XYZ file of C-alpha atoms in Angstrom:
564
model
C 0.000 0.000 0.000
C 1.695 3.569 -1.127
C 2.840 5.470 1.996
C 2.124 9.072 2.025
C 4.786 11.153 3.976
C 5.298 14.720 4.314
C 8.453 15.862 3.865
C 10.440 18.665 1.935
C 10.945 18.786 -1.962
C 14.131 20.737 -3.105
C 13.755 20.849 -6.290
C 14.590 24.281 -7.701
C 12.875 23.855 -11.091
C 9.766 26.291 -11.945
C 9.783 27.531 -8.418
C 10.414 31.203 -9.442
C 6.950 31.411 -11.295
C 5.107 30.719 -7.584
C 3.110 33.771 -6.371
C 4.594 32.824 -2.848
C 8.126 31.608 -3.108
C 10.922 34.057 -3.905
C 14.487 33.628 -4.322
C 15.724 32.166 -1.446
C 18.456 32.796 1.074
C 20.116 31.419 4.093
C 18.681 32.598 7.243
C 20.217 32.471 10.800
C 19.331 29.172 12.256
C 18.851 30.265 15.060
C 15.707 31.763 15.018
C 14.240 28.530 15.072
C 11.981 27.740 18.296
C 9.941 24.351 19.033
C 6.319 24.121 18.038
C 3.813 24.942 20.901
C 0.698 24.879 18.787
C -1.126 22.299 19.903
C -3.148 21.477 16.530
C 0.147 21.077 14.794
C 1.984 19.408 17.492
C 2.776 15.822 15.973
C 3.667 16.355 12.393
C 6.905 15.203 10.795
C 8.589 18.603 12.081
C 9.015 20.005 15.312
C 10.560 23.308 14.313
C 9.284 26.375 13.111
C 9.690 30.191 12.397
C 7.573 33.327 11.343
C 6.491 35.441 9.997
C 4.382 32.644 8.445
C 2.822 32.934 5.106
C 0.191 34.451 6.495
C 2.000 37.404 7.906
C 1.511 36.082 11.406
C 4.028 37.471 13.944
C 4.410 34.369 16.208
C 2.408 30.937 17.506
C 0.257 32.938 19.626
C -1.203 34.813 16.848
C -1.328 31.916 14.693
C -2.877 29.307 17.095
C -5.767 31.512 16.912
C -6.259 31.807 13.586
C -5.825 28.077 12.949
C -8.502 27.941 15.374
C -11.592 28.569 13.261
C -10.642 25.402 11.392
C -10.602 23.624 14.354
C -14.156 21.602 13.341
C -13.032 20.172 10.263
C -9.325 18.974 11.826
C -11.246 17.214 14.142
C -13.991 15.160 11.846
C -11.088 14.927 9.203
C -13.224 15.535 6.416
C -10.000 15.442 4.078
C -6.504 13.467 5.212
C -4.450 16.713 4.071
C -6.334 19.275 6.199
C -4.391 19.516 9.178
C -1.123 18.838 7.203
C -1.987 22.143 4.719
C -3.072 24.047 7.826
C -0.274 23.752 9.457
C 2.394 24.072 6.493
C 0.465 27.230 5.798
C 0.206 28.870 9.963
C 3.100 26.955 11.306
C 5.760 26.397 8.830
C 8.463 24.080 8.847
C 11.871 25.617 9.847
C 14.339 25.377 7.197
C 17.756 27.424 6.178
C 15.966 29.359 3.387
C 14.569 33.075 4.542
C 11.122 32.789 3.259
C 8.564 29.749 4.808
C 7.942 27.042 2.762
C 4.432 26.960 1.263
C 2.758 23.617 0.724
C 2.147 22.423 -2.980
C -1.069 22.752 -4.842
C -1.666 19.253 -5.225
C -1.578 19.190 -1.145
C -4.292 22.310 -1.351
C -6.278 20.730 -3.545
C -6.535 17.562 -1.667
C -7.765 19.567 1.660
C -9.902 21.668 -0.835
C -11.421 18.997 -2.107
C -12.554 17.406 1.104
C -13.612 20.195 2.686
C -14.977 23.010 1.183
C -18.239 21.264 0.409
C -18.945 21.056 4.198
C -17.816 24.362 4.539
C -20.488 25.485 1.955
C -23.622 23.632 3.884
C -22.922 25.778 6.808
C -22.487 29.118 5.079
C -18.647 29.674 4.881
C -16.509 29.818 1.803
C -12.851 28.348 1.329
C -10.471 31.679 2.707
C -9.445 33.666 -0.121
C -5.830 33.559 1.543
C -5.697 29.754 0.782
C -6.827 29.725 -2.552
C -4.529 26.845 -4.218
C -3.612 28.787 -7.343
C -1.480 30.884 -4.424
C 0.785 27.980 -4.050
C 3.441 26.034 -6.591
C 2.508 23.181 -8.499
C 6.543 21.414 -8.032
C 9.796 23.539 -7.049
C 10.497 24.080 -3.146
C 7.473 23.587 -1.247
C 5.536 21.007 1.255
C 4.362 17.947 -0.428
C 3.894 14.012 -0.968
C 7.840 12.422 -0.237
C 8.500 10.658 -3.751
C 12.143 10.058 -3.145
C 11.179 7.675 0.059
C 13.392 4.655 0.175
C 9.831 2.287 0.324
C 9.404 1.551 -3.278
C 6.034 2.462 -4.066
C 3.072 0.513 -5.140
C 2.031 0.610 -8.721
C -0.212 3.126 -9.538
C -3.775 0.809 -10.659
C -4.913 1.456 -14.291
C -8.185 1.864 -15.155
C -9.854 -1.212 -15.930
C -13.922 -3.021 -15.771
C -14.930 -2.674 -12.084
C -12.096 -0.483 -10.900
C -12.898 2.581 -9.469
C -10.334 5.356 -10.820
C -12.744 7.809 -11.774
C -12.397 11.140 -10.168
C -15.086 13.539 -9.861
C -13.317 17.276 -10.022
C -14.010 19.804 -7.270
C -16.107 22.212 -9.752
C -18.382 19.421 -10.822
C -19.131 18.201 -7.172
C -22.409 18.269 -6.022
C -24.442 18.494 -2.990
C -27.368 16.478 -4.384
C -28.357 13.432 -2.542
C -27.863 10.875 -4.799
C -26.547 12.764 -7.886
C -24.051 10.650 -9.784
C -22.438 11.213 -13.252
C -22.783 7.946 -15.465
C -19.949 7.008 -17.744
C -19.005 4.042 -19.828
C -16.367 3.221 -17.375
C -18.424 3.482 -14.535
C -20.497 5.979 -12.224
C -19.016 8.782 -10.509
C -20.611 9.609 -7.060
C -21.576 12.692 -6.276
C -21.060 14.747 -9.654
C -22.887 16.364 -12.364
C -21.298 18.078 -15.239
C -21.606 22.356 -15.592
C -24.685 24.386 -16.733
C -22.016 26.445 -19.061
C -20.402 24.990 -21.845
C -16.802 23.835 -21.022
C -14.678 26.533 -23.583
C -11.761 24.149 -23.531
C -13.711 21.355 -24.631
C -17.315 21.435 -24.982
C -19.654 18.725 -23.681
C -22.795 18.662 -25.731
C -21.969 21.222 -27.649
C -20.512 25.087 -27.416
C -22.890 27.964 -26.003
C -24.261 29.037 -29.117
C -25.134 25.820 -30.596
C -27.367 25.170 -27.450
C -28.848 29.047 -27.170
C -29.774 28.007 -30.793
C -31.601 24.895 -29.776
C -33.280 26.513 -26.538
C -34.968 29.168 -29.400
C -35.616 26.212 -31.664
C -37.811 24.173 -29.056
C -39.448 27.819 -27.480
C -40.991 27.772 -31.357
C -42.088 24.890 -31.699
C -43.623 24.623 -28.076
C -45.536 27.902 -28.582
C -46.880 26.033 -32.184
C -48.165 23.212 -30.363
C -49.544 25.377 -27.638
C -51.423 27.236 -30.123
C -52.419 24.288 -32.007
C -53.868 22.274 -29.098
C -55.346 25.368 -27.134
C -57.353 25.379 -30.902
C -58.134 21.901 -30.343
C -59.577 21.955 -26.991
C -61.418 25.157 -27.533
C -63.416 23.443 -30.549
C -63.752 20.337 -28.253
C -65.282 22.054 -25.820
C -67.318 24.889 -28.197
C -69.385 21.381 -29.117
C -68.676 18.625 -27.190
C -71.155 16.421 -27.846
C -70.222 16.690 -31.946
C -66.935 14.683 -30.738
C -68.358 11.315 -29.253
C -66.148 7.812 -28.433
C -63.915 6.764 -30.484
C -62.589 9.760 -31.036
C -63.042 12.269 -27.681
C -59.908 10.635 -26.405
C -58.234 13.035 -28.943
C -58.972 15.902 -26.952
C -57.498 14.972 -23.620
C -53.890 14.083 -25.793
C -54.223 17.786 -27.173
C -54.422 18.641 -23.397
C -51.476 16.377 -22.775
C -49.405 18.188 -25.193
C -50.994 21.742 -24.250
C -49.332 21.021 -21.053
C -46.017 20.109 -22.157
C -45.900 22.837 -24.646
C -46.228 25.086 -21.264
C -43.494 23.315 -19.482
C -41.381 23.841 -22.419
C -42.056 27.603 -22.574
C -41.045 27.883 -18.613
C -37.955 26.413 -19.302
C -37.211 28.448 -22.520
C -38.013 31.984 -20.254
C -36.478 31.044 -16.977
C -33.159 30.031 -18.669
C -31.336 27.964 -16.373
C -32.893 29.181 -13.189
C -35.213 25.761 -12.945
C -32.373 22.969 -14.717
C -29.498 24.402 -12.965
C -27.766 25.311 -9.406
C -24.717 26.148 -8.196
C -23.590 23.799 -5.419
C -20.020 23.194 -6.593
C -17.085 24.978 -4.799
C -16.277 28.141 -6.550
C -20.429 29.053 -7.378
C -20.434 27.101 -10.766
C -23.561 25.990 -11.376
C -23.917 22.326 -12.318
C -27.148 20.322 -13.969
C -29.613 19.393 -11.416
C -30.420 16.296 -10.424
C -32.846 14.351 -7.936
C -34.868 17.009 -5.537
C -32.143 19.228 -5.056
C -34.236 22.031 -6.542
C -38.238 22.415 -6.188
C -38.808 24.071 -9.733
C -37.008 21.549 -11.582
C -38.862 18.474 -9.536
C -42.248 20.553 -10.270
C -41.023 20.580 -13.771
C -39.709 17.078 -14.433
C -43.052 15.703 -12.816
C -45.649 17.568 -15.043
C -43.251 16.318 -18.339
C -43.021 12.928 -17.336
C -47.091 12.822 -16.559
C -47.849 14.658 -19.972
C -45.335 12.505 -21.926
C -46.975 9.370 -20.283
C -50.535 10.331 -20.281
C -50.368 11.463 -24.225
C -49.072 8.045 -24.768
C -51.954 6.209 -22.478
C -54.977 8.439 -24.224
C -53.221 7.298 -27.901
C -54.052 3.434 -26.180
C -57.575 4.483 -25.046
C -58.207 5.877 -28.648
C -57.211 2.912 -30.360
C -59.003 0.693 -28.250
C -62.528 2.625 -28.695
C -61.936 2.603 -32.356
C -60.918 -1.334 -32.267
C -64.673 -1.632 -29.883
C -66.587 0.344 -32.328
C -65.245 -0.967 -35.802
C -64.517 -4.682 -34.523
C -67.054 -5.232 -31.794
C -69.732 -3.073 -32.999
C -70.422 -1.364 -28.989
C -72.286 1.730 -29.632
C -70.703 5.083 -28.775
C -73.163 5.220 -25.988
C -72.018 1.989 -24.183
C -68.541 3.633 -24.856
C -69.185 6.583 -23.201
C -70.521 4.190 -19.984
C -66.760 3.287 -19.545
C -65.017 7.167 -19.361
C -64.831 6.853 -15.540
C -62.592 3.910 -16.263
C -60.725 5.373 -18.925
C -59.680 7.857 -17.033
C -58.438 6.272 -14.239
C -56.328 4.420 -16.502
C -55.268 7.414 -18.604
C -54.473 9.769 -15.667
C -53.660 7.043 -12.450
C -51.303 5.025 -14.685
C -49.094 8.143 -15.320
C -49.326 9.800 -11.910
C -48.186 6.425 -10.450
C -45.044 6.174 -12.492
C -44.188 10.305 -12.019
C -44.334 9.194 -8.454
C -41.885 6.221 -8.950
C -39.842 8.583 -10.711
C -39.777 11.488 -7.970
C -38.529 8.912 -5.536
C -35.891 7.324 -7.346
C -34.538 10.786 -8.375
C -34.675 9.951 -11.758
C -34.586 13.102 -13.379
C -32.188 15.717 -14.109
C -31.576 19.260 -15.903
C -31.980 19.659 -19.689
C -28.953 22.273 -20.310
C -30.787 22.500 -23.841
C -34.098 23.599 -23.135
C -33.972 24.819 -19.543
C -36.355 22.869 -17.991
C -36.197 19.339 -15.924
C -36.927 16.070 -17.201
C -36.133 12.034 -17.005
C -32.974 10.297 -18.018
C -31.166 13.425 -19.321
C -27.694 11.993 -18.035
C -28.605 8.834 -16.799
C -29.720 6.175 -19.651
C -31.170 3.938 -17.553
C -33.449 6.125 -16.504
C -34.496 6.948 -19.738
C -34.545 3.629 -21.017
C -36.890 2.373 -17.924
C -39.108 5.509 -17.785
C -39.487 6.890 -21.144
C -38.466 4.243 -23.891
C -40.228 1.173 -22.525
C -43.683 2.337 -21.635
C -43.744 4.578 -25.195
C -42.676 1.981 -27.400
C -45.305 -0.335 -25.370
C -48.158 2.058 -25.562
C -47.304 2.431 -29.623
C -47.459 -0.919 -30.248
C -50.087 -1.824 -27.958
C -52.427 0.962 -29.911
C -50.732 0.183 -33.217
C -52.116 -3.431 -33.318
C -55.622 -2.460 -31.960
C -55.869 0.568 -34.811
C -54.984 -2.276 -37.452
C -57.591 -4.472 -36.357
C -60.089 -2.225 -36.384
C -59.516 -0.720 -39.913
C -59.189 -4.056 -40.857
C -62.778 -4.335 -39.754
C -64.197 -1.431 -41.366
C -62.354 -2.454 -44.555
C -64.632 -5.995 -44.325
C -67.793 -3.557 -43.276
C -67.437 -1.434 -46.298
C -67.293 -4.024 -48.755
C -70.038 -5.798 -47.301
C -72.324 -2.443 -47.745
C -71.295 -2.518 -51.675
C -72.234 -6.026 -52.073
C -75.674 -6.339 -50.006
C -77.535 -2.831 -50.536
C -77.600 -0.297 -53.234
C -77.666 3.541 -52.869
C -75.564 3.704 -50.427
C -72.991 6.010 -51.312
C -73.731 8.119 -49.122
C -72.938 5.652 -46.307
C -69.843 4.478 -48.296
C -68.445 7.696 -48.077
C -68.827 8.553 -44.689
C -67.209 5.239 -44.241
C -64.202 6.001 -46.305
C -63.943 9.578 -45.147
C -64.001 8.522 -41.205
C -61.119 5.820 -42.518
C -59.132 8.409 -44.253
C -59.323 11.057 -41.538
C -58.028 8.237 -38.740
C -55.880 6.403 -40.894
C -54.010 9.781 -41.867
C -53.780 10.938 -37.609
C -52.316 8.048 -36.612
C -50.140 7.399 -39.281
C -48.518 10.661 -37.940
C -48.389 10.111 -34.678
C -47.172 6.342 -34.976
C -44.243 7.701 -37.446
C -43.468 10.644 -34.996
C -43.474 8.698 -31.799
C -41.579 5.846 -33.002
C -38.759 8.334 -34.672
C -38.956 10.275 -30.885
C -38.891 7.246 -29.197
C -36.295 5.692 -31.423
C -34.114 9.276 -30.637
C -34.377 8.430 -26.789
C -33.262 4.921 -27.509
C -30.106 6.183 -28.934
C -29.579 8.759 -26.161
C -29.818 6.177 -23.495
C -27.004 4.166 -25.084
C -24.822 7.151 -25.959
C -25.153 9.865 -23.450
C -22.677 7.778 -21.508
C -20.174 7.608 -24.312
C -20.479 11.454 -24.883
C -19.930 12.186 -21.751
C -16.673 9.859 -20.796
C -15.062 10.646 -23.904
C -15.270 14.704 -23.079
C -14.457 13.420 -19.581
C -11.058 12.142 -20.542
C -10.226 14.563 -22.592
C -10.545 17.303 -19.782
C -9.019 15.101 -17.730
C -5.980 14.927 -19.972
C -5.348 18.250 -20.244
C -2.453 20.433 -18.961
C -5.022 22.958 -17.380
C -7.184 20.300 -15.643
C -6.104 21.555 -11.980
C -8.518 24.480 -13.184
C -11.717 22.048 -12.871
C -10.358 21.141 -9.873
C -9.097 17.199 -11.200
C -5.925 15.986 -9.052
C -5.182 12.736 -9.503
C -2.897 11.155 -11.980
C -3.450 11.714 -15.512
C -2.606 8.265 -15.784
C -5.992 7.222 -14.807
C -8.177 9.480 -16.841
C -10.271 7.071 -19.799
C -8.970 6.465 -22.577
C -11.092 6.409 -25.358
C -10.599 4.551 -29.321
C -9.682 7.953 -30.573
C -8.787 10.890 -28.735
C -8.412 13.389 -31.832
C -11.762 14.451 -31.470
C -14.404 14.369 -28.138
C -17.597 12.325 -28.760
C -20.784 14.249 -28.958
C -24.061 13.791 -30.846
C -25.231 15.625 -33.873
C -27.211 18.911 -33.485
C -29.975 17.293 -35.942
C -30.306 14.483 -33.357
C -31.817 17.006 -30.668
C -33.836 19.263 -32.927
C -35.436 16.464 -34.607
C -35.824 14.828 -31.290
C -37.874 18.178 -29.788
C -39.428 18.790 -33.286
C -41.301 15.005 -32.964
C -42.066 15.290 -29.154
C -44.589 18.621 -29.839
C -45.710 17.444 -33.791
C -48.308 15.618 -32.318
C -50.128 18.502 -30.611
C -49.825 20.192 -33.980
C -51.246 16.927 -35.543
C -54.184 17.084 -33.127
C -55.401 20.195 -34.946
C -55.671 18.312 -38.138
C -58.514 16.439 -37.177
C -60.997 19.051 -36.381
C -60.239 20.855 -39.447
C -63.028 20.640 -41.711
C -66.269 22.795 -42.762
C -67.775 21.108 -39.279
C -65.765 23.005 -37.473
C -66.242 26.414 -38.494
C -70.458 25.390 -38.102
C -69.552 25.074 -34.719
C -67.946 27.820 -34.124
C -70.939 29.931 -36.387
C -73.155 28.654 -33.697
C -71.397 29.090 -30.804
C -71.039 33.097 -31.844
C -74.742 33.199 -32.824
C -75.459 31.502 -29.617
C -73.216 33.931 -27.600
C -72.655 37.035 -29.124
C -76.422 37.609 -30.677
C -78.847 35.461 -28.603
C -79.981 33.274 -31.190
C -79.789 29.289 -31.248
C -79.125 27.536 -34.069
C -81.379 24.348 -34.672
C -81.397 22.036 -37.350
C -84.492 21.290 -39.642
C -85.600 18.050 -40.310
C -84.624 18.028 -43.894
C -81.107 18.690 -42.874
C -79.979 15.193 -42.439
C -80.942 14.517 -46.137
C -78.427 16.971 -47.473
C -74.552 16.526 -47.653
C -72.401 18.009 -44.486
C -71.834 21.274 -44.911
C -75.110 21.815 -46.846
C -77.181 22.021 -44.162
C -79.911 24.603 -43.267
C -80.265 26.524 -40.028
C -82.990 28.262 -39.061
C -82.093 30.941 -35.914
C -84.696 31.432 -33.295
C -84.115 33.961 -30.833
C -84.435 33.014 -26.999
């Protein structure tokens, strides 16, 4: 097992670039005097001398000031704490003038350790002992590598070996927030709300700003489009019977989302992001660190779900009414239970969701939702019970046209003059067959998009991972261990990252559908409805319909307006 030692590094080279050391010169040694500090009493030195670093004057002085660090010597939330704190108030004594300062990698490791505690109870790290303020090699405090113990071998990343460091700006305070790589998970982490300038993860800053504008369009289409919907749903409600009412509560589905999507899109990263790493940087959320983003992840993942459920619902009153022949009536009898399928089934698994914390930030469109950075998440949540729901409706909308296909030709072969039938027949066909051919070709492609992102998003995020971790300024996101154990990936030329098509497509698909919605009330129906309902309204007249009306073809029909 590798010993770690304190002891004194001599090594002259770079040391005149340190903000603390200066050129140094013998001093009398004399002026050395025994360490009374009681914090600092058993180290690997005995002597010391001051002024410190600090400008302290002598022990007394300092002893006090170590003082207010006394809490986290004493539940040794990092092994280098005391060590740092003492190289830094009660320096070793040595021939040179000036005290020795301790080396960054010794700052970082007390940093590390400690300055998220610090940060729960409302201190910061001291600006004094900021580690940039101390060398990197040269003449300073450190880890012994010249001890005559040879030292273990360093392990190499392998399957099942935990090298994986999470840096001290990409820490987080979440309770259960981890960062998921191909390698492994990495406890405790999430990766920064702003794009890395050194090397991007999912893309620079204006490539996302770009995307954020690109979904705030197309949610405020589908919010338009299925606000239209309802309204005409509601203007005549009893015009839209079973099979096809469900189509109004999946406009609402998507009239909700299309909200959620416009929160995100104004409040920036307010709701998706917050800063709990050391050094303010804000990082993704994750779990129920942050109220908005749980309030927002919840009403996507119900939405998402309960669109899906009301598609099944749809299908399955079509598949009772072509296939089984039930009335729209008897239909009707079962809404109670429709709904408590449509709406329980989703609130149950947003529930499931909430308390596994399975749901993070969206850095793209600003709001929260499930499986963003973990792909299992998104494979369990999201994937699985769309791709089920699809096919589930899929085969009951097949059997069912399949049905009125044998109905129509029936009609043609046992009565004449029915054209008239025939055409309703076909037109009813058309008009479902056309809906659901969009929405089953836009919610396989979106769920076929989140299939892809659940294998990858690991992958995309290791491979920018190592990269950063390879890097000659990676002390700057706070990484400290060897460089020898960052990832290596098949090719680092270039850091893995999706397309930019993948994610506007992906956004484009999700909303479509409350767009699509609006294609089914569009016909000469609708603007009746909307005649009456102003007549009705606006001049205090009703609108009934003769008797000779149902002879003559839709559209044709005469009103006669009575006023109340």
């Amino acid at each position: 097992m590798r010993r770690l030692v304190y002891a004194l590094l001599l090594a002259l080279v770079g040391a005149q670039n340190s903000e603390i050391f200066r050129q140094p010169h013998i001093a009398d040694p004399n002026r050395c005097e025994a360490i009374t500090v009681s914090t600092c009493s058993e180290l690997p030195y005995n002597t010391t001398h001051y002024p410190n670093l600090l400008n302290h004057q002598n022990q007394k002085d300092a002893e006090a000031a170590i003082g207010q660090f006394q809490p986290l010597i004493k539940i040794k939330c990092s092994e280098d704490i005391k060590m740092f704190l003492c190289t830094v108030y009660v320096p070793v004594c040595t021939v040179l003038e000036t005290p020795l300062p301790p080396c960054r990698h010794l700052c970082l490791s007390a940093k590390n350790g400690c300055e998220s505690l610090m940060n729960k109870f409302g201190f910061r790290w001291p600006e004094q002992l900021e580690c940039d303020r101390f060398p990197i090699d040269g003449i300073c405090v450190g880890e012994n590598k010249t001890s005559g113990e040879p030292p273990a071998p360093e392990p190499q990343p392998g399957p099942g070996l935990t090298t994986l460091e999470c840096p001290a700006r990409m820490k987080s305070h979440s309770n259960g927030a981890f960062l998921q790589l191909v390698s492994g998970k990495i406890p405790e982490c999430s990766i920064q709300c702003e794009a890395d300038k050194k090397v991007p993860v999912l893309f620079d800053a204006r490539t996302r700003r770009w995307l954020r504008l690109w979904t705030g369009l197309c949610a405020v289409a589908c919010f338009f489009c299925s606000l239209f919907t309802i309204c005409t749903f509601l203007v005549d409600l009893k015009r839209f019977t079973y099979p096809v009412r469900p189509i109004l509560y999946m406009a609402l589905c998507y009239f909700g989302l299309s909200i959620v999507y416009m929160i995100g899109v104004v409040g920036d990263d307010r709701f998706s992001c917050v800063e709990s790493s050391p050094g303010g940087a804000s990082l993704v959320a994750q779990g129920v660190e942050l109220l908005p983003c749980s309030a927002l992840a919840v009403a996507h993942y119900f939405f998402n779900i309960a669109s899906s459920v009301w598609w099944v619902v749809l299908c399955l009153a079509w598949f009772l009414t072509a296939t089984r022949h039930w009335g729209f009536e008897f239909i009707e009898s079962l809404w109670l239970y429709f709904h408590a399928f449509a709406w329980g089934l989703p609130a149950v698994l947003a529930v499931i969701v909430l308390i596994t914390n399975s749901f993070d930030g969206d850095v793209f469109t600003g709001i929260c939702s499930v499986g963003n950075l973990q792909g299992e998440a998104l494979m369990m949540y999201l994937v699985i019970p769309i791709a089920s729901a699809l096919g589930i409706g899929f085969f009951l909308l097949i059997m069912g046209i399949f049905s009125m296909v044998r109905i129509r030709k029936y009609i043609k072969l046992q009565h004449n003059d029915v054209d008239k039938l025939i055409n309703k027949i076909e037109k009813l066909m058309l008009r479902i067959t056309g809906f659901s051919s969009i929405y089953i070709l836009a919610t396989a492609a979106f769920t076929g998009i989140l299939f892809y992102q659940s294998r990858k998003m690991p992958l995309w995020i290791e491979s920018w991972y190592g990269q950063r971790c390879e890097r000659t300024d990676r002390t700057n996101l706070g990484f400290q261990t060897s460089p020898t154990l960052c990832p290596k990936m098949k090719s680092n030329e270039t850091v893995a990252q999706p397309e930019i098509m993948l994610f506007v497509v992906k956004y484009l698909l999700q909303l479509v559908v409350g767009v699509t919605c609006a294609i089914w009330i569009m016909s000469a129906k609708t603007a009746a409805s909307y005649r009456k309902c102003w007549n009705r309204v606006v001049r205090g007249r009703t609108v009934v319909a003769t008797a000779d009306d149902e002879l003559l073809p839709i559209g044709a029909r005469r009103e006669v307006l009575v006023h109340r």
